[in-house]
Amino acid sequence: MKVFEKNNNIFRILSEAISEGIIVVNDDQIIVATNEAANEIFGFEEDELISEKLQILIPQEYHKNHHNHFENFVDHSGKRKMGIGRDLFGIRKNGKKFPVEVGLNPFVIYDNNYVMALVSDITLRKEQEKQIYELNTELERKIEKRTEELHCTITELEEEIKLRKEAEAITKESLKKERDLNELKTKFLSLVSHEFKTPLSGILTSAALIGKYTQFEQQSKRDKHLDTIKNKVKYLDNILNDFLSIERLETGKVTYKFNSFPLSKVVNEVVYNANMLLKDGQRISYPDDIDDYIIDFDEKILELTLSNLIHNAVKYSGENSVVDLQVSFEDDMFTFKIIDQGIGIPEKEQEFIFKRYFRAENALLDQGTGIGLNIVKSHLENLGGSITFTSTEGQGSTFTVQIPVANNSK
Ligand code: ADP
């Protein structure tokens, strides 16, 4: 037991070269040897710690636990690190607590148990760890903040992209509209030059001929030419109306006006105008029992629809034929049928008939623009109505128009 006291010099010589503090305690936790590094770490003079209780180097609050640990350690003795998973502290002579790392090595000399503790002052390391921890925390905080900022920027960018895309779509749409309008104007100019030429020269000829019939009794001849003039002017007026309609539909400027009117008023007007276009022996048959129908619809659109369809029926059928206009009312819907016995529409071209500017091959000898059916369909669909047809080439066509009418009476 006195081995350390006796051989203190040997121990000292052996241990002084080691930079870690060495503290040897006996079974009773009495310090039996220390090296210079241990004295320095704990702030004691040489040999001052000898015969002191180990507790002197352990802060008060750990005394009880340390005692238990020590007993346990001696029971299961073996070389190991102390305090794995928890912070260990020593206490200096001046009462200052400081973090330590301790390795324990039990050994036996002459049947006496000893434990050699290798102690390192890890104040500096702990300080650095703390600094690193703080730096890491600060870094994490900054990263979090930056990520959040980045997130905000991304959201703003996404918003900006969305706005730009919307603006781009609007610009594209208006560019397309502008292109369509330009195309329309070009088409209009070329149509005007073709379609207006013939009626205008007809009007000119009739006007010139009227001037030649100076005799009183030549009134019937004058009337015939006046009719021709009216007919051609009406034709040109129809084309211009169709163009105006397209322009309104294209620019979104179309507005509908609902009013109550007697159905017979529109039918009479349309038939009266169409009569001017009739060929020899042609006639229009229309119902004479519709006087009491009061319709609540856009009057202009109904007139445009019926006159387009009746003019087509007249135009695309021969002399001595009948154009039949039928009207019926059922389930809040007015149905108009315009039936002719004309040239009909070739089956393979029927699917294109409502396309703007489309004209069937068998219709090319007659004047026309291919606009009427297209705008009639657009207007009707805008107003909740519909237009369909059946046709057999060489036999005739039936166009069916349906319009919803809320208020009506008979
Ligand atoms: P347009 O008569 O001025 O050519 P529309 O749009 O009114 O223009 O008609 C488009 C085409 O549909 C006509 O060119 C013609 O080929 C065909 N079509 C329309 N109505 C009839 C009809 N009643 N009989 C035969 N073909 C028709």
mmCIF file of C-alpha atoms and ligand atoms in Angstrom, residues 195 235 239 242 308-317 338-340 342-346 349 352-364 366-376 389 391 396-399, ligand 1:
data_model
loop_
_atom_site.group_PDB
_atom_site.id
_atom_site.type_symbol
_atom_site.label_atom_id
_atom_site.label_comp_id
_atom_site.label_asym_id
_atom_site.label_seq_id
_atom_site.Cartn_x
_atom_site.Cartn_y
_atom_site.Cartn_z
ATOM 1 C CA GLU A 195 -68.514 41.057 -105.933
ATOM 2 C CA TYR A 235 -77.647 42.658 -102.853
ATOM 3 C CA ILE A 239 -72.921 42.017 -98.423
ATOM 4 C CA ASP A 242 -72.525 40.740 -93.516
ATOM 5 C CA ASN A 308 -79.646 35.240 -95.571
ATOM 6 C CA LEU A 309 -81.364 31.863 -95.758
ATOM 7 C CA ILE A 310 -84.175 32.981 -98.064
ATOM 8 C CA HIS A 311 -81.756 34.830 -100.360
ATOM 9 C CA ASN A 312 -79.622 31.695 -100.562
ATOM 10 C CA ALA A 313 -82.675 29.556 -101.289
ATOM 11 C CA VAL A 314 -83.692 31.970 -104.066
ATOM 12 C CA LYS A 315 -80.163 32.311 -105.406
ATOM 13 C CA TYR A 316 -79.384 28.593 -105.452
ATOM 14 C CA SER A 317 -82.650 27.428 -107.071
ATOM 15 C CA ILE A 338 -86.411 27.308 -95.291
ATOM 16 C CA ILE A 339 -86.937 24.675 -97.943
ATOM 17 C CA ASP A 340 -85.842 24.960 -101.562
ATOM 18 C CA GLY A 342 -82.408 24.076 -105.817
ATOM 19 C CA ILE A 343 -78.923 22.837 -106.641
ATOM 20 C CA GLY A 344 -78.332 21.386 -103.155
ATOM 21 C CA ILE A 345 -74.944 21.014 -101.490
ATOM 22 C CA PRO A 346 -72.549 18.232 -102.576
ATOM 23 C CA GLU A 349 -68.603 19.671 -99.014
ATOM 24 C CA PHE A 352 -67.459 22.967 -94.527
ATOM 25 C CA ILE A 353 -70.595 24.925 -95.274
ATOM 26 C CA PHE A 354 -70.475 27.063 -92.102
ATOM 27 C CA LYS A 355 -66.787 27.904 -92.530
ATOM 28 C CA ARG A 356 -66.162 31.538 -93.315
ATOM 29 C CA TYR A 357 -65.582 32.223 -97.058
ATOM 30 C CA PHE A 358 -66.363 28.619 -97.949
ATOM 31 C CA ARG A 359 -68.399 28.180 -101.100
ATOM 32 C CA ALA A 360 -69.380 24.823 -102.587
ATOM 33 C CA GLU A 361 -68.138 24.019 -106.047
ATOM 34 C CA ASN A 362 -71.603 23.879 -107.605
ATOM 35 C CA ALA A 363 -72.313 27.414 -106.281
ATOM 36 C CA LEU A 364 -69.395 29.184 -107.902
ATOM 37 C CA ASP A 366 -73.588 32.391 -108.665
ATOM 38 C CA GLN A 367 -72.341 35.469 -106.940
ATOM 39 C CA GLY A 368 -71.541 35.131 -103.249
ATOM 40 C CA THR A 369 -69.018 35.696 -100.500
ATOM 41 C CA GLY A 370 -69.248 32.577 -98.272
ATOM 42 C CA ILE A 371 -69.871 34.800 -95.260
ATOM 43 C CA GLY A 372 -73.620 34.688 -94.631
ATOM 44 C CA LEU A 373 -74.018 31.220 -93.076
ATOM 45 C CA ASN A 374 -70.912 31.706 -90.944
ATOM 46 C CA ILE A 375 -72.142 34.872 -89.266
ATOM 47 C CA VAL A 376 -75.711 33.614 -88.944
ATOM 48 C CA PHE A 389 -79.403 21.718 -92.664
ATOM 49 C CA SER A 391 -79.334 18.785 -98.500
ATOM 50 C CA GLY A 396 -82.657 20.930 -102.807
ATOM 51 C CA SER A 397 -81.860 21.934 -99.251
ATOM 52 C CA THR A 398 -83.668 22.488 -95.990
ATOM 53 C CA PHE A 399 -82.155 24.885 -93.466
HETATM 54 P P1 ADP B 1 -72.713 32.809 -100.227
HETATM 55 O O1 ADP B 1 -74.083 32.367 -100.541
HETATM 56 O O2 ADP B 1 -72.535 34.286 -100.297
HETATM 57 O O3 ADP B 1 -71.670 32.057 -101.008
HETATM 58 P P2 ADP B 1 -73.219 31.658 -97.626
HETATM 59 O O4 ADP B 1 -72.386 31.676 -96.413
HETATM 60 O O5 ADP B 1 -74.595 32.175 -97.500
HETATM 61 O O6 ADP B 1 -72.385 32.428 -98.716
HETATM 62 O O7 ADP B 1 -73.277 30.181 -98.123
HETATM 63 C C1 ADP B 1 -72.098 29.405 -98.166
HETATM 64 C C2 ADP B 1 -72.204 28.334 -99.243
HETATM 65 O O8 ADP B 1 -73.186 27.379 -98.859
HETATM 66 C C3 ADP B 1 -72.676 28.821 -100.567
HETATM 67 O O9 ADP B 1 -71.613 29.348 -101.321
HETATM 68 C C4 ADP B 1 -73.240 27.560 -101.179
HETATM 69 O O10 ADP B 1 -72.210 26.751 -101.685
HETATM 70 C C5 ADP B 1 -73.834 26.856 -100.001
HETATM 71 N N1 ADP B 1 -75.282 27.125 -99.833
HETATM 72 C C6 ADP B 1 -75.868 27.912 -98.908
HETATM 73 N N2 ADP B 1 -77.220 27.861 -99.014
HETATM 74 C C7 ADP B 1 -77.494 27.031 -100.023
HETATM 75 C C8 ADP B 1 -78.695 26.548 -100.621
HETATM 76 N N3 ADP B 1 -79.892 26.945 -100.198
HETATM 77 N N4 ADP B 1 -78.582 25.669 -101.643
HETATM 78 C C9 ADP B 1 -77.385 25.250 -102.073
HETATM 79 N N5 ADP B 1 -76.210 25.657 -101.550
HETATM 80 C C10 ADP B 1 -76.248 26.537 -100.546
#
